[in-house]
Coordinates of C-alpha atoms and ligand atoms in Angstrom, one line a residue:
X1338 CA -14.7 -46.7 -5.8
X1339 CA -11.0 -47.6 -5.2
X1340 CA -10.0 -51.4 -3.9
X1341 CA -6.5 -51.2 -2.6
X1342 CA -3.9 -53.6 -3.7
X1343 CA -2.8 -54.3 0.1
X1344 CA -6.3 -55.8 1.9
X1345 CA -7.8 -53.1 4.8
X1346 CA -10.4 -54.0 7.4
X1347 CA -12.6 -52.4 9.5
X1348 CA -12.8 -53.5 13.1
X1349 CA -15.8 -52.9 15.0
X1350 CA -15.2 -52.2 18.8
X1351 CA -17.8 -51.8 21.5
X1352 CA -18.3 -49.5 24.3
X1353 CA -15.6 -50.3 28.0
X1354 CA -11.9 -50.8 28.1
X1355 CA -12.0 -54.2 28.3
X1356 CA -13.9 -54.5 24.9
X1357 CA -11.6 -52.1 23.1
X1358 CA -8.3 -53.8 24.2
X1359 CA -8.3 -56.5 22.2
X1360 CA -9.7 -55.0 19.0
X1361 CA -7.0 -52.9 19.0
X1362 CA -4.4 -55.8 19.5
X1363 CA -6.0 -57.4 16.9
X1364 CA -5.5 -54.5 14.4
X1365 CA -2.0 -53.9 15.5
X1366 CA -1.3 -57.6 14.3
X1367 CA -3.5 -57.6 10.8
X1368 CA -1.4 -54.3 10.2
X1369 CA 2.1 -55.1 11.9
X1370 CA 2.7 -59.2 10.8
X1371 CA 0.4 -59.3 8.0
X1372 CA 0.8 -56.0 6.7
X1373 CA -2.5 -55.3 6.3
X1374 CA -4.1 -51.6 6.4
X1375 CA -7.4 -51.1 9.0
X1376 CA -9.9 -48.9 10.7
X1377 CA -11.2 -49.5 14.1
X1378 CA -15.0 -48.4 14.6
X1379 CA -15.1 -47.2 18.2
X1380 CA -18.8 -46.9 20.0
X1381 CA -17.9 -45.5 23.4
X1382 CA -20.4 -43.3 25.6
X1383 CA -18.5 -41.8 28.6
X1384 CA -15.1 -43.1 28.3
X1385 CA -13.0 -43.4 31.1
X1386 CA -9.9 -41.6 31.4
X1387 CA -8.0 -45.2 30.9
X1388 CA -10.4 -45.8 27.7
X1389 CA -9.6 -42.3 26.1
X1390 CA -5.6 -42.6 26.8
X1391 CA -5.5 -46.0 25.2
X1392 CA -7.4 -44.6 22.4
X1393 CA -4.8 -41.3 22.3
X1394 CA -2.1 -43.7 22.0
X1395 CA -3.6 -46.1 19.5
X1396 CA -4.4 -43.4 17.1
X1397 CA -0.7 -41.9 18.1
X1398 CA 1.1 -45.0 17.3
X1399 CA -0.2 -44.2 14.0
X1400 CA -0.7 -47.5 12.9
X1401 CA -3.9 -47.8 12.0
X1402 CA -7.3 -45.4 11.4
X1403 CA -9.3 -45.1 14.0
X1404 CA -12.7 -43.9 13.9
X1405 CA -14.7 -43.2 16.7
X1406 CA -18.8 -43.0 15.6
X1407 CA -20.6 -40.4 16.6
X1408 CA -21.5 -40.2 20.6
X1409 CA -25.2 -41.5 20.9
X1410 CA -27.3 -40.2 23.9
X1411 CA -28.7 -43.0 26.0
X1412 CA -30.4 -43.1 29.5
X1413 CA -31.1 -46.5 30.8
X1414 CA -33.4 -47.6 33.5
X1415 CA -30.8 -48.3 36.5
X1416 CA -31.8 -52.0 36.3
X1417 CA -30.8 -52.5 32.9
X1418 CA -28.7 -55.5 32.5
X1419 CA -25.2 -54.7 31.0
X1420 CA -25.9 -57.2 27.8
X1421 CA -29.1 -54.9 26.8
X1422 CA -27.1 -51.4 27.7
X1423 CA -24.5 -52.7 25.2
X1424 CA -27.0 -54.3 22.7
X1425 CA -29.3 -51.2 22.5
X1426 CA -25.9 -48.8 22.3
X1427 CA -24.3 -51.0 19.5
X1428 CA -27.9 -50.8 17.0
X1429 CA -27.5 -47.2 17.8
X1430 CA -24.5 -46.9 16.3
X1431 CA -25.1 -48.9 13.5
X1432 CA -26.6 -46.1 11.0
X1433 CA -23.4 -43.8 11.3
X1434 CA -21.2 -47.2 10.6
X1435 CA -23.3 -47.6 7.7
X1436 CA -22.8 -44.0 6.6
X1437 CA -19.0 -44.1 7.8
X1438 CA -18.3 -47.4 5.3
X1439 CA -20.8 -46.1 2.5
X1440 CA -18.1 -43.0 2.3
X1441 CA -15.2 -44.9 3.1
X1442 CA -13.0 -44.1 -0.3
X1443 CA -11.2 -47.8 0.4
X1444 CA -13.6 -50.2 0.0
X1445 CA -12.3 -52.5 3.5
X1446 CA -12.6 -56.1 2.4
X1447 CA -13.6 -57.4 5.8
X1448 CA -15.5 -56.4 9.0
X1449 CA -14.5 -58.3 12.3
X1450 CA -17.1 -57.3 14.4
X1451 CA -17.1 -58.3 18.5
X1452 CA -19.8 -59.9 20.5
X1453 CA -21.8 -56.9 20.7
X1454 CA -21.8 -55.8 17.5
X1455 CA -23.1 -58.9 15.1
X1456 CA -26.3 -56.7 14.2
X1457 CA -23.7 -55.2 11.5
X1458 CA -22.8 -58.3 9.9
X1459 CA -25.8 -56.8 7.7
X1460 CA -23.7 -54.4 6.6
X1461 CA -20.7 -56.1 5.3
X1462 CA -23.1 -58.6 3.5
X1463 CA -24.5 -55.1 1.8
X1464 CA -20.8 -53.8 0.9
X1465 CA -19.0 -57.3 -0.3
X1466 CA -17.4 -57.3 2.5
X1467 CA -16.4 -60.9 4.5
X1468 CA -17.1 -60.5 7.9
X1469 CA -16.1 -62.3 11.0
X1470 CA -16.7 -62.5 14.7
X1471 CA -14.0 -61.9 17.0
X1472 CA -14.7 -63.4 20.8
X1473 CA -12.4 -61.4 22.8
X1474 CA -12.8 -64.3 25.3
X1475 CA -12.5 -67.9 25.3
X1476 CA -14.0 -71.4 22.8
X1477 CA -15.9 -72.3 26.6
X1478 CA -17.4 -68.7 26.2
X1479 CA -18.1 -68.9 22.5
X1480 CA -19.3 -72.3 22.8
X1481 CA -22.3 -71.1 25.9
X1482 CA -23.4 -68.3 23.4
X1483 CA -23.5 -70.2 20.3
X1484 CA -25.5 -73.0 22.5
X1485 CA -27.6 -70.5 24.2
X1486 CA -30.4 -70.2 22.3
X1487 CA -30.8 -74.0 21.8
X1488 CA -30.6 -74.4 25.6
X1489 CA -34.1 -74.3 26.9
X1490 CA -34.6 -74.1 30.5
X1491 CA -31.8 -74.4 32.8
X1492 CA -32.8 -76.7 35.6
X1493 CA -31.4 -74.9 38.9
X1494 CA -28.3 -77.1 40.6
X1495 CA -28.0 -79.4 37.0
X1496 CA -24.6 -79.2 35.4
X1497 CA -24.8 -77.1 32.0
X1498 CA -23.5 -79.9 29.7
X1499 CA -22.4 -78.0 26.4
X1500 CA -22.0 -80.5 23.9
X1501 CA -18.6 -81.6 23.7
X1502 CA -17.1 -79.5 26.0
X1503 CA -16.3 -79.6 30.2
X1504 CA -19.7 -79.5 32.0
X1505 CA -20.5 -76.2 34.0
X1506 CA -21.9 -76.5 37.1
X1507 CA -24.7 -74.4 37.4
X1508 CA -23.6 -71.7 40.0
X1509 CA -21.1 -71.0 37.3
X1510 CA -22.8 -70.4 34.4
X1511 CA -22.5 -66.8 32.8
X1512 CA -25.0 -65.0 35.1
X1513 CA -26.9 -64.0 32.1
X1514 CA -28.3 -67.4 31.9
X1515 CA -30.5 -66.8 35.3
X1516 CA -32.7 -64.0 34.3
X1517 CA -35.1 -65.4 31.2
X1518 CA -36.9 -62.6 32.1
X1519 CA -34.0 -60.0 31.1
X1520 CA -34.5 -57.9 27.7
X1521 CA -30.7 -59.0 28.0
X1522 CA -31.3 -62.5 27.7
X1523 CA -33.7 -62.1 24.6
X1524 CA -30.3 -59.9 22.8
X1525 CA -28.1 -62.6 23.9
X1526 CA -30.2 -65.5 22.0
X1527 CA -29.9 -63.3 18.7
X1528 CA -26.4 -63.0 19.1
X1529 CA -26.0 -66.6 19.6
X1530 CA -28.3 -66.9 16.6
X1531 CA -26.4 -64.0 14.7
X1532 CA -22.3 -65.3 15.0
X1533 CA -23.3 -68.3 12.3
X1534 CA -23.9 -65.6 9.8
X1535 CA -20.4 -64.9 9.6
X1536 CA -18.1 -66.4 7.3
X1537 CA -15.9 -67.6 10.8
X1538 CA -15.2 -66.9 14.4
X1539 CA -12.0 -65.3 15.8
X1540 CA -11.3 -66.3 19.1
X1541 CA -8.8 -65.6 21.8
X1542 CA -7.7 -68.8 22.7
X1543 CA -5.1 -71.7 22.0
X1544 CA -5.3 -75.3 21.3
X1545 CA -3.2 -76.1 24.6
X1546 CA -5.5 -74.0 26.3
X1547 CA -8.8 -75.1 25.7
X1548 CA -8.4 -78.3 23.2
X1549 CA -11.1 -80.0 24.0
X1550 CA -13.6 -77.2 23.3
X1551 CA -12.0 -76.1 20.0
X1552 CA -12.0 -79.7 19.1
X1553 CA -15.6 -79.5 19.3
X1554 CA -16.6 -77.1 17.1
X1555 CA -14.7 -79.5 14.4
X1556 CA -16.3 -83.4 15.6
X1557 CA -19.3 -82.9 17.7
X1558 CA -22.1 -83.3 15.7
X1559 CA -24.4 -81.0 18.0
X1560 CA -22.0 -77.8 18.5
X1561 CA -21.1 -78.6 14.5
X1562 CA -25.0 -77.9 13.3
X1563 CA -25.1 -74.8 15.9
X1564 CA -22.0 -73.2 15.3
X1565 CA -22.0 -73.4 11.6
X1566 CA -18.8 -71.7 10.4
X1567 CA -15.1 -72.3 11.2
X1568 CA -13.9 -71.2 14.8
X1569 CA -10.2 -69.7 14.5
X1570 CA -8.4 -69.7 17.5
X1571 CA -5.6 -66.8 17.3
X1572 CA -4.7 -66.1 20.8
X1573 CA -3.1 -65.4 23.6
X1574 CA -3.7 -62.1 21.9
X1575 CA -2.7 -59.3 24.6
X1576 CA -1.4 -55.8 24.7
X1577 CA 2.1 -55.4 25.7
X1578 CA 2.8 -52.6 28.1
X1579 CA 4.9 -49.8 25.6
X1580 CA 8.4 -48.9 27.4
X1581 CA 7.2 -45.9 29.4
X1582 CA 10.0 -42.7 29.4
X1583 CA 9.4 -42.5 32.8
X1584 CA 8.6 -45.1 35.8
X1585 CA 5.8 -44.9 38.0
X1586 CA 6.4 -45.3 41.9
X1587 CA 4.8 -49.0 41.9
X1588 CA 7.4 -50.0 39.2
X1589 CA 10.4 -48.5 40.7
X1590 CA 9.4 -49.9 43.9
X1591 CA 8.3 -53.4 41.8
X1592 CA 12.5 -53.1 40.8
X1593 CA 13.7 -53.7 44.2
X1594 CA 11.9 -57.1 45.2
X1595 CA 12.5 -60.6 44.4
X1596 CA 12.0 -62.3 41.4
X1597 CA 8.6 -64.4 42.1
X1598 CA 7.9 -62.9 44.9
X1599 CA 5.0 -60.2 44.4
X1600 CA 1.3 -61.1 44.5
X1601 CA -1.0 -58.5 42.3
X1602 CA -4.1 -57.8 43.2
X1603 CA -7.2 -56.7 41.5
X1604 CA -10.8 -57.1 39.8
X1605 CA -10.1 -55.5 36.3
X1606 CA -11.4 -52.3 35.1
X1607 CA -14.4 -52.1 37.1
X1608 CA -14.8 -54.6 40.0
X1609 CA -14.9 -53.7 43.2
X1610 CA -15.2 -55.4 46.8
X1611 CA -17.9 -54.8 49.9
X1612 CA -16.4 -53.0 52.7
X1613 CA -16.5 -56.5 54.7
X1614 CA -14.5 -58.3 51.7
X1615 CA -12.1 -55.4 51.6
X1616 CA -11.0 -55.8 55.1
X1617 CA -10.7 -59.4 55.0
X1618 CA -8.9 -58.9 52.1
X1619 CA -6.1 -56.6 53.8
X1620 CA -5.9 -58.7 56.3
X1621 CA -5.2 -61.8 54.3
X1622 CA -2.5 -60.4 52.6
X1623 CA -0.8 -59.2 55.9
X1624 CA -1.1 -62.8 57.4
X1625 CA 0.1 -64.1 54.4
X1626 CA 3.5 -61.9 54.6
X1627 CA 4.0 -62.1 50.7
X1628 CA 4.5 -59.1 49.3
X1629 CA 1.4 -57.2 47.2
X1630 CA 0.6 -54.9 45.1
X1631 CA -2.8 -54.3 45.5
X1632 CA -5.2 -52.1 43.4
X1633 CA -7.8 -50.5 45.6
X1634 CA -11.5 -48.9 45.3
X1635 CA -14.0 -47.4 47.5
X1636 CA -15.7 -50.9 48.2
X1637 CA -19.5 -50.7 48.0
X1638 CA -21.7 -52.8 50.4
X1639 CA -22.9 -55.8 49.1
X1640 CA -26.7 -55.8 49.3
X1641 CA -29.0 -57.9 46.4
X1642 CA -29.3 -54.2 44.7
X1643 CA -25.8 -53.0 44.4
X1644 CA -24.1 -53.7 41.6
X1645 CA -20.2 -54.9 41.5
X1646 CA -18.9 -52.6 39.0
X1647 CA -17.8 -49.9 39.6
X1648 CA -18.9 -47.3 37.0
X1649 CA -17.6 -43.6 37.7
X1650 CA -13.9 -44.4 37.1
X1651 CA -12.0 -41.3 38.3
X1652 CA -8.4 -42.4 37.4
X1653 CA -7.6 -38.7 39.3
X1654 CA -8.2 -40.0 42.4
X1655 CA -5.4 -39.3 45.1
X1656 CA -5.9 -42.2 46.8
X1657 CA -5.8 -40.0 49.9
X1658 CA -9.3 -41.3 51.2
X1659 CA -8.1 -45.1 50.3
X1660 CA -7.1 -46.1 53.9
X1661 CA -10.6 -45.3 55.2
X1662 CA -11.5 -48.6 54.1
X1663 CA -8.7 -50.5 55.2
X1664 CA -7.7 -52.0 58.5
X1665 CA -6.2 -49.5 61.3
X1666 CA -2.6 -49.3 60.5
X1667 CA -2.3 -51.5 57.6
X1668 CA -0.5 -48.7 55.5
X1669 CA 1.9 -48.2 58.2
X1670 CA 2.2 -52.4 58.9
X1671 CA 2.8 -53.3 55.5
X1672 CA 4.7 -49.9 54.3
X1673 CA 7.6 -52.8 53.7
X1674 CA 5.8 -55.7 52.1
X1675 CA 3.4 -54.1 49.5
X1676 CA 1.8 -51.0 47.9
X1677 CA -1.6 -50.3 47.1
X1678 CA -2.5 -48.7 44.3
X1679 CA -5.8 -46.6 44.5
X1680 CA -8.0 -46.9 41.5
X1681 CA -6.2 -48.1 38.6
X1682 CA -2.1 -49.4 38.3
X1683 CA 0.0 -50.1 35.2
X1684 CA -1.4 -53.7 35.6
X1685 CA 0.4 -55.1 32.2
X1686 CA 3.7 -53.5 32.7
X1687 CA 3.1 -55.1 36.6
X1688 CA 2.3 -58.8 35.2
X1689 CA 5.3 -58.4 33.0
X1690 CA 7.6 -57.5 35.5
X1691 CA 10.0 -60.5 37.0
X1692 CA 9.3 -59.4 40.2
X1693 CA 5.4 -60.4 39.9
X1694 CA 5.0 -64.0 40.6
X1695 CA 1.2 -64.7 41.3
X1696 CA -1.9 -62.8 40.8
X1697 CA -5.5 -62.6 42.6
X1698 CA -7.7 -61.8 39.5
X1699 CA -11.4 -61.2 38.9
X1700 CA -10.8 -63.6 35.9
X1701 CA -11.8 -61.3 32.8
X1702 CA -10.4 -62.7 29.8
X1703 CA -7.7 -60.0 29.2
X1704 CA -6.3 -60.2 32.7
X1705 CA -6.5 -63.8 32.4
X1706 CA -4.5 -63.8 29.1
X1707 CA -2.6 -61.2 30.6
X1708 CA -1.5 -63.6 33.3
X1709 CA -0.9 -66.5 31.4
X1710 CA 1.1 -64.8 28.9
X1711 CA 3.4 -64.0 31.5
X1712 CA 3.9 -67.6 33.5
X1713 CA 1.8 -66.3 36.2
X1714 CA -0.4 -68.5 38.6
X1715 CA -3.8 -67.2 39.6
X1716 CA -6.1 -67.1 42.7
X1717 CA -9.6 -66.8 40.7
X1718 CA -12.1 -63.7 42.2
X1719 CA -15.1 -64.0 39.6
X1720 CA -17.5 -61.4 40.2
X1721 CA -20.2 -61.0 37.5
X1722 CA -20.4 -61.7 34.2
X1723 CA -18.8 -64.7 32.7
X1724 CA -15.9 -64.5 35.3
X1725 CA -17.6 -67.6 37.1
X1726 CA -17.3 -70.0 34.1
X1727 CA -13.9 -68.4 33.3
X1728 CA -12.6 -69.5 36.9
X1729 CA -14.4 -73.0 36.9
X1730 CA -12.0 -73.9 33.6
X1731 CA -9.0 -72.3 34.6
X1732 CA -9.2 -73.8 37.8
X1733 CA -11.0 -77.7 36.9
X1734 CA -9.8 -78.1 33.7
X1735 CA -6.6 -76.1 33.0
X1736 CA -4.7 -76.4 36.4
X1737 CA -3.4 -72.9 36.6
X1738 CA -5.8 -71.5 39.2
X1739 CA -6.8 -72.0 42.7
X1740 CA -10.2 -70.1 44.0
X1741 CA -11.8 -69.2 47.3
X1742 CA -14.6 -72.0 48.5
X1743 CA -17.8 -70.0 48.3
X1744 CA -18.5 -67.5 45.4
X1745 CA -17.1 -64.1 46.6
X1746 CA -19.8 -62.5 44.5
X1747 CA -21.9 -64.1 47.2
X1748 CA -20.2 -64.2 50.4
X1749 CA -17.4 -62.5 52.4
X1750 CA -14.4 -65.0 51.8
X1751 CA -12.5 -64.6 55.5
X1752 CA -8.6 -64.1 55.7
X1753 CA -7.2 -66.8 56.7
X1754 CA -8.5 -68.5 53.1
X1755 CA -6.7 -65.5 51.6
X1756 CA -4.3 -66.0 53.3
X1757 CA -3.7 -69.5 52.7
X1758 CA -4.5 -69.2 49.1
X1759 CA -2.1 -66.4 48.6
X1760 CA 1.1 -68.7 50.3
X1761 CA -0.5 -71.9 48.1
X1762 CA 0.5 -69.6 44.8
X1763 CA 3.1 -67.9 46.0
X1764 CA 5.5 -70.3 48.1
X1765 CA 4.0 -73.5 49.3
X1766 CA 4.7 -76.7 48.1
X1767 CA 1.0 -77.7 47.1
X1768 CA 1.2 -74.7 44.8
X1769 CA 4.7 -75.9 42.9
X1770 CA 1.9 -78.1 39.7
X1771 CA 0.2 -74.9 39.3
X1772 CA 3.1 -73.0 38.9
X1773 CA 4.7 -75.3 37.1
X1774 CA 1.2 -75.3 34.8
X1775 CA 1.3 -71.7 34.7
X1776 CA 5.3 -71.0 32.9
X1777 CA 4.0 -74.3 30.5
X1778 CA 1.4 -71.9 29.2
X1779 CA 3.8 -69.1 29.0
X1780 CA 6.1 -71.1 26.6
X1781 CA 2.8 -72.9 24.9
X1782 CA 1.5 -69.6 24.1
X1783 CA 4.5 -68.0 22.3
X1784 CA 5.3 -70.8 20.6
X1785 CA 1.6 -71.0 19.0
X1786 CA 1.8 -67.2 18.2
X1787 CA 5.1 -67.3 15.9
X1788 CA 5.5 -68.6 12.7
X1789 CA 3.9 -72.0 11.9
X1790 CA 2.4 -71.9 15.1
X1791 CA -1.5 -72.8 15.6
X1792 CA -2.5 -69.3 16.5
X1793 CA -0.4 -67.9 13.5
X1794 CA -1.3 -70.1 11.3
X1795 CA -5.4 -69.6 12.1
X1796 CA -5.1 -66.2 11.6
X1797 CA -3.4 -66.7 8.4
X1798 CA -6.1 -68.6 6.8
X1799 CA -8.1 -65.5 7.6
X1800 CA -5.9 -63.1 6.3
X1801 CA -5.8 -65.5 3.2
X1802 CA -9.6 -65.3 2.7
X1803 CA -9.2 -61.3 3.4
X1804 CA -6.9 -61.2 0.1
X1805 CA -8.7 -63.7 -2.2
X1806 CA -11.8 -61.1 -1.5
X1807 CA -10.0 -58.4 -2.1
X1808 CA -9.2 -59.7 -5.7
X1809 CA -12.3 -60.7 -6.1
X1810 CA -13.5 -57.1 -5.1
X1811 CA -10.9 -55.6 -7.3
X1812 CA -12.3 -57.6 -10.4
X1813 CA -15.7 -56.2 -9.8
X1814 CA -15.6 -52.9 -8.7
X1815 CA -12.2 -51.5 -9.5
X1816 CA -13.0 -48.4 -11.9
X1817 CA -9.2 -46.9 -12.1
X1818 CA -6.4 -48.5 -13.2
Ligands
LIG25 N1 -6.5 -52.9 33.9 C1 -5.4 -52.1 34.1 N2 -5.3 -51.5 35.4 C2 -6.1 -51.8 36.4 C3 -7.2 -52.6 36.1 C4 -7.4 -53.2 34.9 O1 -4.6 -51.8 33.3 O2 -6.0 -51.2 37.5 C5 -6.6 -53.5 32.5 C6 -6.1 -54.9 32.5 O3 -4.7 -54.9 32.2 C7 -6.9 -55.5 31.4 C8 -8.2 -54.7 31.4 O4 -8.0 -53.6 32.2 O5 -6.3 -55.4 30.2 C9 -9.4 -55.5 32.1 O6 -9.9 -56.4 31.2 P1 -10.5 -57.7 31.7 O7 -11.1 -58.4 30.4 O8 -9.6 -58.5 32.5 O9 -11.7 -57.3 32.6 P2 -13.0 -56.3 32.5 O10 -12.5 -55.1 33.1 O11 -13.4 -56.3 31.1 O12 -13.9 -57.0 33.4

């Protein structure tokens, strides 16, 4: 067995875009600032087109291994919750990452696993290997799943108080909370129970971000005896959109507007509206007269059964049947104040551009960061998932975010609250704090990522403990010279 001199880790990724994302941003900096070597584990089962290019141009960029396990076969019941699909397709995996690490001729001295994949902290314990979580989301989010199994009964309308941190008022908790009866929310208690078996937590976050929750993990006594082990907070950790040879049509047409003066519109990589919502929707934006950029899908009709993601992602799509769902006209109305983009857009390379100057978001943690990152103000959209809790803090208790009244998971929000919402970020007065909020989190977040910043600095302590194990991995196992 071989220990390199220069420390390597192996990254464990699970299945969906949004999962993979930042566990590829995360290798790209181990490997790029602290010139570390690493291989990314990738479960994925039916990757999207968007999944399998990001993939192509990871491994392309050459930067790092990446490995991608052996495809297991799984059928689910259609009613199988989302954490159970992704718990059951992560323990699948687990025997060829076994097999994968056994044969593995560098000996990795770490394995950063992500919330779905703590059942293989087993495995690093079995190699010498240090092992880590990394929550690709935020300390609100890490704190709910470390708390989770401690939790008991959630009394229906009663604030969720986490200890230490912001109460969440119950219509906002992650949904998984509201189905005890969920195989799901049995695999979410062990993975609450499972994170404190690491020797720390990676999370995306900053101290200006979410201060009060990090500082929990470190002085309440309660979230101190449940988390365990110390919480890193590395973030805003996002992926930059690479400088494309050629432009797409929303970009060019992104280079003649305003600075500030472009709304984006969407529900990440798989939300999508009810027919209703998407004509209210359209016409909001019209009313509003700011101009869009708007990422469509066929909208499905809400009903207690549907689900709101969208799963058969068919980046092909000519957008040809898109205006069946909008308004009569709207195309031609609008032709000079917005584009919509069916399906799927350059969304980072949008956020990015000066043009872009607010943002009507489904509040998943990359687009959030993705936002932020770039001094963008938000109009929150949660639709399932965590989404809810993510707009209660970015709106209550960070000040960057406005939201509709009702839950538009629940209800049809109408268009003249889109409407208004869209002018408050955009233009009018009441909108300049969050605004203002928004570019202080810009600056806030690149100054914690460079040098002798918080975020820099966390994830030098972990690439610290990465080396001292590599030593000590060296001094054991190390047969040639
Ligand atoms: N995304 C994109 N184009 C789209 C929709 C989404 O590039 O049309 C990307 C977006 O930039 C983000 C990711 O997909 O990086 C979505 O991740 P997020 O955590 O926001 O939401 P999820 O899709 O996981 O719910």
């Amino acid at each position: 067995m071989v220990i390199p001199s220069k420390s390597h880790v192996a990254l464990l990724a699970s299945p969906g875009f949004g999962h993979l994302i930042p566990v590829i941003e995360l290798a790209k900096r181990l490997v790029t600032v602290h010139s570390f070597s690493a291989t990314v584990f990738v479960v994925t089962t039916n990757p999207s087109p968007a999944e399998s290019q990001l993939l192509q141009s990871a491994a392309s960029a050459n930067l790092f291994d990446i490995a991608v396990l052996p495809h297991v076969n799984l059928t689910f019941p259609p009613e199988t919750d989302i954490v159970t699909r992704m718990a059951v397709m992560m323990r699948e995996a687990l025997p060829s990452l076994h097999s994968s690490i056994a044969g593995m001729t560098h000996r990795p001295t770490a394995l950063i696993v992500d919330l779905f994949g703590t059942e293989a902290i087993k495995i690093a314990d079995e190699f010498d290997m240090l092992k880590y979580v990394f929550i690709a989301s935020n300390a609100l989010f890490l704190a709910f799943t470390v708390y989770f199994p401690f939790m008991g009964k959630i009394e229906k309308d009663e604030p969720l108080i986490l200890p230490g941190c912001n109460p969440v008022p119950f219509e906002n908790l992650n949904e998984i909370a509201f189905h005890p009866e969920a195989q799901g929310y049995q695999e979410y208690i062990r993975i609450g129970l499972e994170i404190p078996t690491a020797n720390g937590v990676i999370v995306n976050t900053w101290e200006d971000l979410e201060g009060k929750t990090l500082c929990s993990f470190k002085s309440n006594e309660i979230m101190k005896a449940v988390i365990k082990i110390p919480v890193h907070a590395i973030g805003p950790l996002v992926r930059r959109a690479p400088s494309a040879d050629s432009k797409s049509a929303v970009i060019e047409w992104l280079d003649m507007q305003p600075n500030e003066s472009v709304v984006y519109v969407s529900f990440g990589s798989g939300g999508t509206l009810t027919t209703q919502q998407t004509i209210e929707m359209a016409w909001g934006l019209e009313l509003s007269q700011q101009r869009f950029i708007w990422v469509v899908r066929p909208p499905i009709d809400y009903d207690a059964s549907a689900s709101l993601y969208f799963e058969s992602k068919d980046d092909k799509s000519d957008g040809g049947g898109i205006s069946r769902y909008l308004p009569d006209g709207f195309l031609a109305r609008t032709s000079d104040l917005g584009r919509v983009v069916p399906m799927w857009a350059p969304q980072e390379e949008i956020l990015a551009h000066p043009a872009t100057g607010g943002c009507i978001s489904h509040c998943g943690w990359n687009s959030t960061l993705e936002c932020l990152v770039h001094g963008i103000p938000i109009i929150g959209w949660p639709l399932y998932a965590e989404q809810n809790m993510n707009a209660t803090m970015l709106t209550r208790d960070i000040g960057v975010a406005i939201r509709p009244t009702g839950q538009p998971s629940k209800v049809t929000v109408g268009r003249e609250e889109i409407e208004k919402m869209v002018r408050k970020i955009m233009v009018d007065k009441e909108g300049a704090t969050i605004r203002l909020k928004a570019k202080e989190l810009q600056k806030s977040g690149e100054k914690v990522s460079s040098k002798g910043g918080s975020s820099y600095d966390a994830l030098s302590e972990i690439v610290k403990e990465c080396e001292m194990n590599t030593l000590s991995q060296k001094a054991k196992f190390d047969i040639v010279p």
